[in-house]
Coordinates of C-alpha atoms in Angstrom, one line a residue:
X1 CA 247.6 180.6 81.6
X2 CA 244.0 179.4 81.3
X3 CA 241.3 181.9 80.6
X4 CA 238.1 181.4 82.7
X5 CA 235.0 182.4 80.8
X6 CA 233.1 182.4 84.0
X7 CA 235.5 184.8 85.7
X8 CA 235.6 187.0 82.7
X9 CA 231.8 187.1 82.7
X10 CA 231.7 187.9 86.5
X11 CA 234.2 190.7 86.1
X12 CA 231.7 192.5 83.9
X13 CA 229.2 192.7 86.8
X14 CA 230.3 196.1 88.0
X15 CA 228.9 197.8 91.1
X16 CA 227.2 200.3 88.7
X17 CA 225.6 197.5 86.7
X18 CA 224.4 195.7 89.7
X19 CA 223.0 198.9 91.1
X20 CA 221.1 199.6 87.9
X21 CA 219.7 196.0 87.8
X22 CA 218.8 196.2 91.4
X23 CA 216.8 199.4 90.9
X24 CA 215.2 198.0 87.7
X25 CA 214.1 194.8 89.5
X26 CA 213.4 196.3 92.9
X27 CA 215.7 193.7 94.5
X28 CA 218.5 194.2 97.0
X29 CA 221.9 194.7 95.4
X30 CA 223.4 191.6 97.2
X31 CA 220.6 189.4 95.9
X32 CA 220.9 191.0 92.4
X33 CA 224.6 190.3 92.4
X34 CA 224.0 186.6 93.3
X35 CA 221.2 186.3 90.7
X36 CA 223.3 187.8 88.0
X37 CA 226.2 185.5 88.7
X38 CA 223.9 182.4 88.7
X39 CA 222.2 183.6 85.5
X40 CA 225.6 184.0 83.8
X41 CA 226.7 180.6 85.0
X42 CA 223.5 178.9 83.8
X43 CA 223.7 180.8 80.4
X44 CA 227.3 179.8 79.9
X45 CA 226.6 176.2 80.8
X46 CA 223.6 176.1 78.4
X47 CA 225.6 177.5 75.6
X48 CA 228.5 175.0 76.2
X49 CA 226.1 172.1 76.4
X50 CA 224.2 173.2 73.2
X51 CA 227.4 173.7 71.3
X52 CA 229.0 170.4 72.3
X53 CA 227.7 168.6 69.3
X54 CA 227.8 169.6 65.6
X55 CA 224.0 169.6 65.5
X56 CA 223.7 171.6 68.7
X57 CA 226.3 174.1 67.5
X58 CA 224.4 174.5 64.2
X59 CA 221.1 175.1 66.0
X60 CA 222.8 177.6 68.3
X61 CA 224.3 179.5 65.4
X62 CA 220.9 179.5 63.6
X63 CA 219.2 180.8 66.7
X64 CA 221.7 183.7 67.1
X65 CA 221.4 184.5 63.4
X66 CA 217.6 184.3 63.3
X67 CA 217.3 186.6 66.3
X68 CA 220.0 189.0 64.8
X69 CA 222.0 188.8 68.0
X70 CA 225.5 190.0 67.4
X71 CA 226.4 191.1 70.9
X72 CA 225.8 194.8 70.5
X73 CA 222.9 194.6 73.0
X74 CA 225.5 194.1 75.7
X75 CA 227.7 197.0 74.7
X76 CA 227.7 199.7 77.4
X77 CA 224.9 197.9 79.3
X78 CA 224.9 200.5 82.1
X79 CA 224.0 203.3 79.7
X80 CA 221.2 201.2 78.2
X81 CA 219.8 200.4 81.6
X82 CA 219.8 204.1 82.6
X83 CA 217.5 204.8 79.6
X84 CA 214.0 203.5 80.3
X85 CA 213.2 202.9 76.6
X86 CA 216.5 201.0 76.1
X87 CA 216.0 199.0 79.3
X88 CA 212.5 198.0 78.1
X89 CA 213.8 197.0 74.7
X90 CA 216.4 194.8 76.3
X91 CA 213.8 193.1 78.5
X92 CA 211.5 192.6 75.5
X93 CA 214.4 191.1 73.5
X94 CA 215.0 188.6 76.2
X95 CA 211.4 187.3 76.1

């Protein structure tokens, strides 16, 4: 059975998470859901494209290491978005 990274990513977009993102951005939940799905698709496509060559994979690994990104920023994302300080920190990290 094939594992779909895209479906796995979309399954993480819970109603709670979309509601929090919607309130944070001031956008309607249906539009927030669509935007989050498209952002996930674009991010995944970019990562796959960048990692398709040895040089690109090396550059991607360097970027992740240099930014000290190990994935913990995405752990319990709803809790982080409920806390204004944490939400601001996530936004700043993405700039």
